[in-house]
Amino acid sequence: MVMEDNESCGSKASDTSSPVQSRQQRQKLKVYNEVLRRLRESDKEEANRPGFDDELWTHFHRLPTRYALDVNVERAEDVLMHKRLLHLAHDPANRPAMEVRLVQVQSISDGSLDYSTLSNPLCEESAQSSPKHSSRQSIHPPPAFGSSPNLEALALEANKSQDQDGDNSVHANSKFSRPMHEITFSTEDKPKLLSKLTALLAEIGLNIQEAHAFSTVDGYSLDVFVVEGWPYEETEQLKVALEKEVLKIEKQSWLKQHSFSPTRDYEEMGSNGDQHYVAIPNDGTDVWEIDPTHLKFENKVASGSYGDLYKGTYCTQEVAIKILKPERINTDMQKEFAQEVFIMRKVRHKNVVQFIGACTKPPSLCIVTEFMSGGSVYDYLHKQKGVFKLPTLLKVAIDVSKGMNYLHQNNIIHRDLKAANLLMDENEVVKVADFGVARVKAQSGVMTAETGTYRWMAPEFFCIEGY
């Protein structure tokens, strides 16, 4: 039900402390009600879902009042798109969540354009009463936030150029410029984010004609750009180009932080006591420090709170590259990283993921292993909805048992065995992975409990017993 200003949800408009805040809240509420009405009248399935009105209000409430004042209420479905992108951005694997579409800017040469009604949806009633405020002739939708006089002038300039060239075949009605692209990003809000996004767009040859940047109260961003310069009207290739550029920038940022010299002998590093590297226990039997310039990143496979996993190559070998996020690195994280490297370099078995090397200079820490193209058993069962037939299930169990038996024979206790840490290769061979919280059994047989996934921990952990 659409809210009245004095209703319970409408009381959202009255729980502010100053007249200015109260007025802004009422403005938000008015736009919210109009968007909700339009969505329900358009029979959007999502809009008729129980609880949707509260979800929509939460969306408006977390964004600044400027968002409500600028958004084009005649394109109420754009608000759904913004809401969806912000939701996707909560998962690190989706960042930045993005949407690319073709938009069309109405030229000021068309006497029917009234910018004041485009930029302020609160004037929407007067806009509706005027036949001038209409985009019905446009082939493509208008930008989500109307359009500024600068954009309209650009549209007019483009039309004049077409007239001078005698080319009126692009559109039957010359009141509209050639289409532009609107690119919407949502991600975690960080310093210099806007400059990074504008640099990203410039790298693929896009000229920004208009930008709208919003920050939510819970630490996310919604950034909308109207651009020109992409030679094709279709959007899929542009989205792919943007995703590749995001990956490229992430890689460059990581390499820039990583001021490693070429591969060093690990024993030499240990004897020199180089404090710039994470201290890894040394037995002097191998060399595994990786020169990061030999790593080539392809695509992000997974992302979590503390790190990202990429598929890539190392000296032409297909590998998985696990990178710890620099902003998350602390003493405990470095200790866990050192423990994982120390253990992984000691093991070699067909049912244990093969360690290839590591980069150990903070803040850019990474572990490189063989790439397991089959993904995790967890993803296969839950995300791909796969099913193991009995013979395959027995094979999986045997593979896991062999891997764990090998670890135990070498006095290594995994402590986080679960489906997400069981990976499959292209031949469906299952291998044990992720030794971040594993331990080497001490001579006394006693170890202190530290961390892991509670659901899979040994009962001794909860008794605070050494194990």
Tab-separated table of C-alpha atoms in Angstrom:
chain	number	residue	atom	x	y	z
A	1	MET	CA	0.000	0.000	0.000
A	2	VAL	CA	1.273	3.456	-0.868
A	3	MET	CA	2.206	5.393	2.263
A	4	GLU	CA	0.601	8.572	3.488
A	5	ASP	CA	2.863	11.183	5.042
A	6	ASN	CA	1.368	10.548	8.480
A	7	GLU	CA	1.245	6.735	8.336
A	8	SER	CA	3.409	4.317	10.300
A	9	CYS	CA	5.907	3.920	7.499
A	10	GLY	CA	5.195	7.544	6.821
A	11	SER	CA	6.389	8.202	10.339
A	12	LYS	CA	9.736	7.643	8.698
A	13	ALA	CA	9.248	11.187	7.561
A	14	SER	CA	8.747	12.524	11.065
A	15	ASP	CA	11.559	10.965	13.090
A	16	THR	CA	14.098	13.632	12.179
A	17	SER	CA	15.515	16.299	14.427
A	18	SER	CA	15.474	19.458	12.309
A	19	PRO	CA	13.065	21.201	9.917
A	20	VAL	CA	15.537	20.717	7.050
A	21	GLN	CA	15.834	16.983	7.715
A	22	SER	CA	12.071	16.695	8.058
A	23	ARG	CA	11.533	18.431	4.727
A	24	GLN	CA	14.095	16.190	3.026
A	25	GLN	CA	12.432	13.110	4.480
A	26	ARG	CA	9.051	14.235	3.161
A	27	GLN	CA	10.593	14.805	-0.261
A	28	LYS	CA	12.023	11.295	-0.216
A	29	LEU	CA	8.669	9.919	0.853
A	30	LYS	CA	6.850	11.671	-1.972
A	31	VAL	CA	9.219	10.240	-4.570
A	32	TYR	CA	9.071	6.827	-2.915
A	33	ASN	CA	5.267	6.771	-3.099
A	34	GLU	CA	5.287	7.788	-6.754
A	35	VAL	CA	7.867	5.149	-7.696
A	36	LEU	CA	5.975	2.466	-5.766
A	37	ARG	CA	2.700	3.439	-7.464
A	38	ARG	CA	4.250	3.293	-10.927
A	39	LEU	CA	5.922	-0.059	-10.290
A	40	ARG	CA	2.677	-1.624	-9.113
A	41	GLU	CA	0.680	-0.144	-11.958
A	42	SER	CA	3.198	-1.586	-14.405
A	43	ASP	CA	2.563	-5.045	-12.905
A	44	LYS	CA	6.183	-5.598	-11.928
A	45	GLU	CA	6.176	-8.973	-10.200
A	46	GLU	CA	8.755	-7.849	-7.643
A	47	ALA	CA	6.608	-4.851	-6.666
A	48	ASN	CA	3.731	-7.119	-5.625
A	49	ARG	CA	5.885	-9.304	-3.410
A	50	PRO	CA	5.092	-9.115	0.346
A	51	GLY	CA	7.417	-6.696	2.100
A	52	PHE	CA	8.522	-4.986	-1.107
A	53	ASP	CA	7.313	-1.561	0.033
A	54	ASP	CA	9.605	-1.732	3.076
A	55	GLU	CA	12.517	-2.896	0.918
A	56	LEU	CA	11.956	-0.005	-1.457
A	57	TRP	CA	11.817	2.505	1.394
A	58	THR	CA	15.055	1.075	2.817
A	59	HIS	CA	16.624	1.641	-0.596
A	60	PHE	CA	15.617	5.307	-0.619
A	61	HIS	CA	16.484	5.770	3.056
A	62	ARG	CA	20.078	4.501	2.684
A	63	LEU	CA	20.753	6.944	-0.177
A	64	PRO	CA	20.988	10.740	0.121
A	65	THR	CA	17.964	12.950	-0.545
A	66	ARG	CA	19.687	14.096	-3.733
A	67	TYR	CA	19.106	10.622	-5.187
A	68	ALA	CA	15.332	10.928	-4.722
A	69	LEU	CA	15.298	14.450	-6.146
A	70	ASP	CA	17.387	13.544	-9.201
A	71	VAL	CA	16.016	10.157	-10.211
A	72	ASN	CA	13.557	10.133	-13.101
A	73	VAL	CA	10.311	8.782	-11.608
A	74	GLU	CA	8.911	8.147	-15.088
A	75	ARG	CA	11.551	5.413	-15.257
A	76	ALA	CA	10.596	3.768	-11.960
A	77	GLU	CA	12.111	0.487	-13.153
A	78	ASP	CA	15.532	2.164	-12.998
A	79	VAL	CA	15.131	2.347	-9.222
A	80	LEU	CA	14.729	-1.444	-9.195
A	81	MET	CA	17.969	-1.746	-11.148
A	82	HIS	CA	19.802	0.479	-8.647
A	83	LYS	CA	18.359	-1.543	-5.763
A	84	ARG	CA	19.496	-4.797	-7.391
A	85	LEU	CA	23.054	-3.552	-8.017
A	86	LEU	CA	23.436	-2.357	-4.430
A	87	HIS	CA	22.272	-5.771	-3.234
A	88	LEU	CA	24.780	-7.543	-5.512
A	89	ALA	CA	27.591	-5.327	-4.216
A	90	HIS	CA	27.256	-6.895	-0.758
A	91	ASP	CA	28.997	-9.987	-2.163
A	92	PRO	CA	32.707	-9.236	-2.779
A	93	ALA	CA	32.670	-11.634	-5.740
A	94	ASN	CA	30.236	-9.331	-7.579
A	95	ARG	CA	32.169	-6.096	-7.110
A	96	PRO	CA	31.866	-3.884	-8.896
A	97	ALA	CA	28.301	-4.821	-9.828
A	98	MET	CA	27.506	-3.065	-13.080
A	99	GLU	CA	24.748	-2.433	-15.599
A	100	VAL	CA	25.250	-1.116	-19.138
A	101	ARG	CA	22.439	0.126	-21.353
A	102	LEU	CA	21.752	2.386	-24.308
A	103	VAL	CA	20.095	5.722	-23.514
A	104	GLN	CA	18.921	8.635	-25.603
A	105	VAL	CA	19.104	12.301	-24.679
A	106	GLN	CA	16.397	14.612	-25.936
A	107	SER	CA	17.772	17.687	-27.662
A	108	ILE	CA	16.973	21.218	-26.458
A	109	SER	CA	16.208	21.997	-30.104
A	110	ASP	CA	12.955	20.208	-29.363
A	111	GLY	CA	10.797	22.905	-27.784
A	112	SER	CA	9.072	20.177	-25.814
A	113	LEU	CA	11.872	19.760	-23.295
A	114	ASP	CA	11.539	21.331	-19.867
A	115	TYR	CA	14.683	20.556	-17.884
A	116	SER	CA	13.181	21.583	-14.572
A	117	THR	CA	10.687	18.755	-14.769
A	118	LEU	CA	13.336	16.267	-15.815
A	119	SER	CA	15.711	17.016	-12.978
A	120	ASN	CA	13.145	17.237	-10.193
A	121	PRO	CA	10.617	14.407	-9.976
A	122	LEU	CA	8.685	16.366	-7.347
A	123	CYS	CA	7.509	18.533	-10.248
A	124	GLU	CA	6.191	15.393	-11.875
A	125	GLU	CA	2.525	16.374	-11.662
A	126	SER	CA	3.129	19.503	-13.714
A	127	ALA	CA	5.195	17.427	-16.075
A	128	GLN	CA	2.364	14.982	-16.570
A	129	SER	CA	-0.052	17.790	-17.304
A	130	SER	CA	2.216	19.053	-20.063
A	131	PRO	CA	2.475	17.095	-23.322
A	132	LYS	CA	5.923	18.579	-23.692
A	133	HIS	CA	7.500	16.287	-21.068
A	134	SER	CA	7.542	13.036	-22.972
A	135	SER	CA	10.041	10.550	-24.264
A	136	ARG	CA	7.552	8.512	-26.242
A	137	GLN	CA	9.287	9.350	-29.527
A	138	SER	CA	12.661	8.120	-28.278
A	139	ILE	CA	13.905	4.764	-29.485
A	140	HIS	CA	15.864	4.192	-26.267
A	141	PRO	CA	15.056	5.132	-22.649
A	142	PRO	CA	16.352	8.404	-21.201
A	143	PRO	CA	19.127	8.435	-18.579
A	144	ALA	CA	18.057	7.410	-15.078
A	145	PHE	CA	18.628	10.911	-13.756
A	146	GLY	CA	17.050	12.925	-16.552
A	147	SER	CA	19.685	14.954	-18.366
A	148	SER	CA	21.528	18.147	-17.659
A	149	PRO	CA	21.657	21.194	-19.957
A	150	ASN	CA	25.182	20.135	-20.941
A	151	LEU	CA	23.908	16.808	-22.247
A	152	GLU	CA	21.057	18.492	-24.070
A	153	ALA	CA	23.483	20.927	-25.676
A	154	LEU	CA	25.625	17.987	-26.747
A	155	ALA	CA	22.573	16.383	-28.308
A	156	LEU	CA	21.752	19.599	-30.154
A	157	GLU	CA	25.326	19.899	-31.420
A	158	ALA	CA	25.194	16.348	-32.724
A	159	ASN	CA	21.931	17.064	-34.531
A	160	LYS	CA	23.330	20.200	-36.148
A	161	SER	CA	26.325	18.208	-37.311
A	162	GLN	CA	24.021	15.617	-38.855
A	163	ASP	CA	22.020	18.344	-40.599
A	164	GLN	CA	25.176	19.910	-42.030
A	165	ASP	CA	26.297	16.549	-43.324
A	166	GLY	CA	22.862	15.989	-44.816
A	167	ASP	CA	22.626	12.715	-42.927
A	168	ASN	CA	19.170	12.358	-41.428
A	169	SER	CA	18.914	8.612	-41.866
A	170	VAL	CA	20.122	7.580	-38.423
A	171	HIS	CA	16.813	8.523	-36.820
A	172	ALA	CA	13.589	9.450	-38.486
A	173	ASN	CA	13.159	12.281	-35.998
A	174	SER	CA	16.231	14.535	-35.781
A	175	LYS	CA	15.142	15.823	-32.387
A	176	PHE	CA	17.210	13.036	-30.845
A	177	SER	CA	20.981	12.692	-30.844
A	178	ARG	CA	22.788	9.455	-31.513
A	179	PRO	CA	22.392	7.122	-28.525
A	180	MET	CA	24.836	7.216	-25.642
A	181	HIS	CA	25.589	4.556	-23.068
A	182	GLU	CA	24.701	4.700	-19.406
A	183	ILE	CA	26.994	2.712	-17.107
A	184	THR	CA	25.992	2.125	-13.492
A	185	PHE	CA	28.456	0.782	-10.906
A	186	SER	CA	27.874	-0.344	-7.342
A	187	THR	CA	30.639	-1.431	-5.004
A	188	GLU	CA	32.106	-0.852	-1.561
A	189	ASP	CA	32.631	2.859	-1.006
A	190	LYS	CA	36.329	3.697	-0.695
A	191	PRO	CA	38.517	6.802	-0.982
A	192	LYS	CA	39.291	7.863	-4.564
A	193	LEU	CA	36.679	5.437	-5.919
A	194	LEU	CA	35.198	8.009	-8.297
A	195	SER	CA	38.595	8.861	-9.780
A	196	LYS	CA	39.327	5.155	-10.276
A	197	LEU	CA	36.033	4.617	-12.089
A	198	THR	CA	36.546	7.622	-14.356
A	199	ALA	CA	40.068	6.397	-15.155
A	200	LEU	CA	38.635	2.968	-15.966
A	201	LEU	CA	36.165	4.474	-18.449
A	202	ALA	CA	38.873	6.612	-20.039
A	203	GLU	CA	41.091	3.551	-20.537
A	204	ILE	CA	38.592	2.013	-22.951
A	205	GLY	CA	38.093	5.274	-24.838
A	206	LEU	CA	34.852	6.508	-23.288
A	207	ASN	CA	34.123	10.203	-22.824
A	208	ILE	CA	32.072	10.980	-19.724
A	209	GLN	CA	29.276	13.431	-20.485
A	210	GLU	CA	27.536	13.271	-17.121
A	211	ALA	CA	28.137	11.592	-13.764
A	212	HIS	CA	26.030	11.049	-10.657
A	213	ALA	CA	27.744	9.663	-7.540
A	214	PHE	CA	25.909	8.553	-4.400
A	215	SER	CA	27.140	6.995	-1.158
A	216	THR	CA	24.873	4.924	1.072
A	217	VAL	CA	24.724	5.193	4.844
A	218	ASP	CA	26.053	1.621	5.137
A	219	GLY	CA	29.237	2.086	3.118
A	220	TYR	CA	28.354	1.317	-0.509
A	221	SER	CA	28.386	3.452	-3.628
A	222	LEU	CA	26.109	3.934	-6.613
A	223	ASP	CA	27.837	5.709	-9.507
A	224	VAL	CA	26.070	6.445	-12.791
A	225	PHE	CA	27.880	7.673	-15.913
A	226	VAL	CA	26.473	8.763	-19.266
A	227	VAL	CA	29.244	8.241	-21.816
A	228	GLU	CA	29.930	8.408	-25.518
A	229	GLY	CA	32.728	6.935	-27.571
A	230	TRP	CA	31.696	3.280	-27.790
A	231	PRO	CA	31.316	2.558	-31.509
A	232	TYR	CA	28.517	0.012	-31.216
A	233	GLU	CA	24.959	0.301	-29.962
A	234	GLU	CA	24.976	-3.177	-28.436
A	235	THR	CA	25.966	-3.346	-24.774
A	236	GLU	CA	27.358	-6.835	-24.153
A	237	GLN	CA	30.767	-6.136	-25.720
A	238	LEU	CA	31.047	-2.934	-23.691
A	239	LYS	CA	30.265	-4.806	-20.482
A	240	VAL	CA	32.913	-7.420	-21.309
A	241	ALA	CA	35.440	-4.652	-22.012
A	242	LEU	CA	34.642	-3.046	-18.650
A	243	GLU	CA	35.038	-6.342	-16.794
A	244	LYS	CA	38.413	-6.950	-18.453
A	245	GLU	CA	39.566	-3.448	-17.533
A	246	VAL	CA	38.498	-3.972	-13.908
A	247	LEU	CA	40.577	-7.170	-13.773
A	248	LYS	CA	43.525	-5.410	-15.413
A	249	ILE	CA	43.424	-2.559	-12.893
A	250	GLU	CA	43.208	-4.987	-9.967
A	251	LYS	CA	46.260	-6.826	-11.289
A	252	GLN	CA	48.257	-3.634	-11.877
A	253	SER	CA	47.391	-2.384	-8.408
A	254	TRP	CA	48.611	-5.620	-6.880
A	255	LEU	CA	51.858	-5.663	-8.871
A	256	LYS	CA	52.496	-2.008	-8.050
A	257	GLN	CA	52.322	-2.801	-4.351
A	258	HIS	CA	54.571	-5.813	-4.898
A	259	SER	CA	58.119	-4.456	-5.136
A	260	PHE	CA	59.773	-7.877	-5.127
A	261	SER	CA	63.177	-8.541	-6.585
A	262	PRO	CA	63.368	-11.656	-8.813
A	263	THR	CA	63.239	-15.111	-7.243
A	264	ARG	CA	65.535	-15.555	-4.267
A	265	ASP	CA	66.900	-18.573	-2.537
A	266	TYR	CA	64.711	-19.041	0.518
A	267	GLU	CA	67.578	-20.203	2.718
A	268	GLU	CA	69.455	-16.987	1.908
A	269	MET	CA	66.407	-14.936	2.841
A	270	GLY	CA	66.162	-16.772	6.149
A	271	SER	CA	69.813	-16.286	7.045
A	272	ASN	CA	69.640	-12.574	6.230
A	273	GLY	CA	66.583	-12.171	8.457
A	274	ASP	CA	64.900	-9.879	5.910
A	275	GLN	CA	62.120	-8.251	7.950
A	276	HIS	CA	60.330	-7.118	4.797
A	277	TYR	CA	59.154	-10.678	4.158
A	278	VAL	CA	56.782	-12.829	6.162
A	279	ALA	CA	58.922	-15.179	8.234
A	280	ILE	CA	58.316	-18.726	7.009
A	281	PRO	CA	59.878	-21.629	8.978
A	282	ASN	CA	62.808	-22.850	6.894
A	283	ASP	CA	64.189	-26.326	6.368
A	284	GLY	CA	66.509	-25.260	3.540
A	285	THR	CA	65.320	-27.974	1.169
A	286	ASP	CA	63.627	-26.004	-1.591
A	287	VAL	CA	63.215	-22.677	-3.354
A	288	TRP	CA	59.639	-21.518	-3.825
A	289	GLU	CA	59.645	-17.690	-3.714
A	290	ILE	CA	57.864	-16.502	-6.876
A	291	ASP	CA	58.745	-13.490	-9.004
A	292	PRO	CA	55.333	-11.772	-9.390
A	293	THR	CA	56.250	-10.437	-12.833
A	294	HIS	CA	55.940	-14.024	-14.104
A	295	LEU	CA	52.330	-14.225	-12.951
A	296	LYS	CA	49.630	-13.491	-15.517
A	297	PHE	CA	46.080	-12.980	-14.266
A	298	GLU	CA	43.092	-14.117	-16.332
A	299	ASN	CA	39.873	-13.909	-14.334
A	300	LYS	CA	38.628	-13.813	-10.762
A	301	VAL	CA	37.308	-17.206	-9.695
A	302	ALA	CA	36.149	-16.376	-6.183
A	303	SER	CA	36.258	-13.629	-3.598
A	304	GLY	CA	35.963	-13.491	0.160
A	305	SER	CA	36.352	-11.107	3.058
A	306	TYR	CA	40.089	-11.671	3.320
A	307	GLY	CA	41.228	-12.499	-0.188
A	308	ASP	CA	40.540	-13.122	-3.863
A	309	LEU	CA	41.222	-16.191	-5.986
A	310	TYR	CA	42.261	-15.773	-9.609
A	311	LYS	CA	42.862	-18.131	-12.471
A	312	GLY	CA	46.123	-17.321	-14.223
A	313	THR	CA	49.410	-18.642	-15.540
A	314	TYR	CA	52.906	-18.889	-14.101
A	315	CYS	CA	55.600	-19.447	-16.720
A	316	THR	CA	52.871	-20.798	-19.078
A	317	GLN	CA	51.544	-23.225	-16.425
A	318	GLU	CA	47.857	-22.830	-15.553
A	319	VAL	CA	47.618	-21.893	-11.875
A	320	ALA	CA	45.337	-20.591	-9.142
A	321	ILE	CA	46.526	-17.378	-7.453
A	322	LYS	CA	45.219	-16.698	-3.962
A	323	ILE	CA	45.782	-13.041	-3.012
A	324	LEU	CA	45.261	-11.651	0.471
A	325	LYS	CA	43.614	-8.230	0.529
A	326	PRO	CA	46.211	-5.676	1.713
A	327	GLU	CA	43.715	-3.792	3.876
A	328	ARG	CA	42.911	-7.012	5.757
A	329	ILE	CA	46.492	-8.025	6.535
A	330	ASN	CA	47.429	-7.987	10.211
A	331	THR	CA	49.737	-9.973	12.467
A	332	ASP	CA	47.326	-12.888	12.798
A	333	MET	CA	46.746	-12.983	9.053
A	334	GLN	CA	50.495	-13.047	8.362
A	335	LYS	CA	50.898	-15.859	10.873
A	336	GLU	CA	48.160	-17.881	9.183
A	337	PHE	CA	49.672	-17.167	5.758
A	338	ALA	CA	53.125	-18.310	6.943
A	339	GLN	CA	51.609	-21.468	8.413
A	340	GLU	CA	49.859	-22.308	5.135
A	341	VAL	CA	53.008	-21.789	3.050
A	342	PHE	CA	55.137	-23.785	5.489
A	343	ILE	CA	52.771	-26.748	5.374
A	344	MET	CA	51.899	-26.701	1.675
A	345	ARG	CA	55.508	-26.688	0.509
A	346	LYS	CA	56.139	-29.863	2.529
A	347	VAL	CA	53.380	-31.970	0.972
A	348	ARG	CA	53.212	-33.718	-2.381
A	349	HIS	CA	50.430	-36.196	-3.036
A	350	LYS	CA	47.956	-36.799	-5.852
A	351	ASN	CA	45.044	-36.072	-3.496
A	352	VAL	CA	46.454	-32.851	-2.046
A	353	VAL	CA	46.421	-29.630	-4.088
A	354	GLN	CA	49.928	-29.023	-5.386
A	355	PHE	CA	51.756	-25.978	-4.043
A	356	ILE	CA	53.803	-24.110	-6.673
A	357	GLY	CA	55.099	-21.056	-4.846
A	358	ALA	CA	54.325	-17.884	-2.933
A	359	CYS	CA	55.038	-14.166	-2.747
A	360	THR	CA	55.791	-13.272	0.849
A	361	LYS	CA	56.393	-9.515	0.992
A	362	PRO	CA	53.588	-7.548	2.684
A	363	PRO	CA	51.242	-5.986	1.916
A	364	SER	CA	50.933	-8.146	-1.215
A	365	LEU	CA	50.873	-11.775	-0.155
A	366	CYS	CA	49.843	-14.588	-2.469
A	367	ILE	CA	49.959	-18.365	-2.718
A	368	VAL	CA	50.156	-20.074	-6.110
A	369	THR	CA	48.856	-23.615	-6.586
A	370	GLU	CA	47.786	-25.854	-9.422
A	371	PHE	CA	44.463	-24.778	-10.930
A	372	MET	CA	41.564	-27.111	-10.195
A	373	SER	CA	39.180	-26.628	-13.110
A	374	GLY	CA	36.391	-28.684	-11.537
A	375	GLY	CA	35.899	-26.229	-8.681
A	376	SER	CA	34.946	-27.250	-5.161
A	377	VAL	CA	32.733	-30.144	-4.148
A	378	TYR	CA	30.535	-27.612	-2.347
A	379	ASP	CA	29.950	-25.549	-5.503
A	380	TYR	CA	29.272	-28.695	-7.513
A	381	LEU	CA	26.617	-29.875	-5.077
A	382	HIS	CA	24.998	-26.583	-4.094
A	383	LYS	CA	25.529	-24.082	-6.903
A	384	GLN	CA	25.622	-26.405	-9.913
A	385	LYS	CA	23.063	-28.716	-8.297
A	386	GLY	CA	25.217	-31.694	-9.202
A	387	VAL	CA	24.663	-35.191	-7.852
A	388	PHE	CA	27.243	-37.908	-7.147
A	389	LYS	CA	26.122	-41.395	-8.086
A	390	LEU	CA	27.178	-44.082	-5.633
A	391	PRO	CA	30.352	-45.216	-7.497
A	392	THR	CA	31.484	-41.586	-7.868
A	393	LEU	CA	30.607	-40.838	-4.255
A	394	LEU	CA	32.774	-43.751	-3.118
A	395	LYS	CA	35.617	-42.508	-5.322
A	396	VAL	CA	35.330	-39.020	-3.787
A	397	ALA	CA	35.428	-40.515	-0.290
A	398	ILE	CA	38.476	-42.620	-1.159
A	399	ASP	CA	40.298	-39.631	-2.679
A	400	VAL	CA	39.648	-37.554	0.443
A	401	SER	CA	40.693	-40.431	2.710
A	402	LYS	CA	43.961	-40.892	0.822
A	403	GLY	CA	44.751	-37.196	0.978
A	404	MET	CA	43.961	-36.933	4.689
A	405	ASN	CA	45.855	-40.144	5.474
A	406	TYR	CA	48.937	-38.729	3.750
A	407	LEU	CA	48.677	-35.524	5.779
A	408	HIS	CA	48.322	-37.448	9.036
A	409	GLN	CA	51.306	-39.638	8.168
A	410	ASN	CA	53.286	-36.412	7.917
A	411	ASN	CA	51.947	-35.144	11.256
A	412	ILE	CA	49.770	-32.484	9.585
A	413	ILE	CA	46.330	-31.840	11.049
A	414	HIS	CA	44.070	-30.035	8.562
A	415	ARG	CA	41.408	-28.768	11.037
A	416	ASP	CA	39.068	-27.328	8.397
A	417	LEU	CA	37.994	-30.271	6.263
A	418	LYS	CA	34.726	-29.425	4.471
A	419	ALA	CA	33.227	-29.595	0.982
A	420	ALA	CA	34.392	-26.059	0.119
A	421	ASN	CA	38.013	-27.160	0.734
A	422	LEU	CA	37.776	-30.232	-1.482
A	423	LEU	CA	38.642	-29.362	-5.080
A	424	MET	CA	38.215	-31.368	-8.281
A	425	ASP	CA	40.441	-31.400	-11.350
A	426	GLU	CA	39.366	-31.986	-14.950
A	427	ASN	CA	39.437	-35.766	-14.352
A	428	GLU	CA	37.212	-35.509	-11.256
A	429	VAL	CA	40.093	-36.380	-8.954
A	430	VAL	CA	39.343	-34.806	-5.574
A	431	LYS	CA	42.140	-33.058	-3.677
A	432	VAL	CA	42.345	-31.543	-0.204
A	433	ALA	CA	43.029	-27.789	-0.167
A	434	ASP	CA	43.276	-24.716	2.092
A	435	PHE	CA	45.820	-25.166	4.859
A	436	GLY	CA	45.348	-21.732	6.404
A	437	VAL	CA	44.487	-23.125	9.837
A	438	ALA	CA	46.281	-26.477	9.565
A	439	ARG	CA	48.944	-27.368	12.118
A	440	VAL	CA	52.024	-29.575	12.287
A	441	LYS	CA	51.671	-31.958	15.195
A	442	ALA	CA	54.174	-31.208	17.942
A	443	GLN	CA	56.398	-33.893	19.471
A	444	SER	CA	54.195	-33.901	22.558
A	445	GLY	CA	51.140	-34.467	20.425
A	446	VAL	CA	49.526	-31.339	21.921
A	447	MET	CA	48.477	-28.325	19.864
A	448	THR	CA	46.535	-25.220	20.814
A	449	ALA	CA	43.176	-24.622	19.149
A	450	GLU	CA	43.143	-21.446	17.054
A	451	THR	CA	40.629	-20.953	14.287
A	452	GLY	CA	38.657	-22.641	11.549
A	453	THR	CA	35.064	-23.218	10.496
A	454	TYR	CA	33.102	-23.893	13.683
A	455	ARG	CA	30.678	-26.260	11.996
A	456	TRP	CA	33.508	-28.667	11.161
A	457	MET	CA	35.735	-28.281	14.229
A	458	ALA	CA	36.717	-31.150	16.483
A	459	PRO	CA	34.758	-31.403	19.761
A	460	GLU	CA	38.025	-30.830	21.652
A	461	PHE	CA	38.060	-27.240	20.411
A	462	PHE	CA	34.933	-26.371	22.358
A	463	CYS	CA	36.383	-27.957	25.495
A	464	ILE	CA	39.443	-25.704	25.070
A	465	GLU	CA	41.647	-28.784	25.083
A	466	GLY	CA	44.995	-28.908	23.347
A	467	TYR	CA	44.979	-31.010	20.218
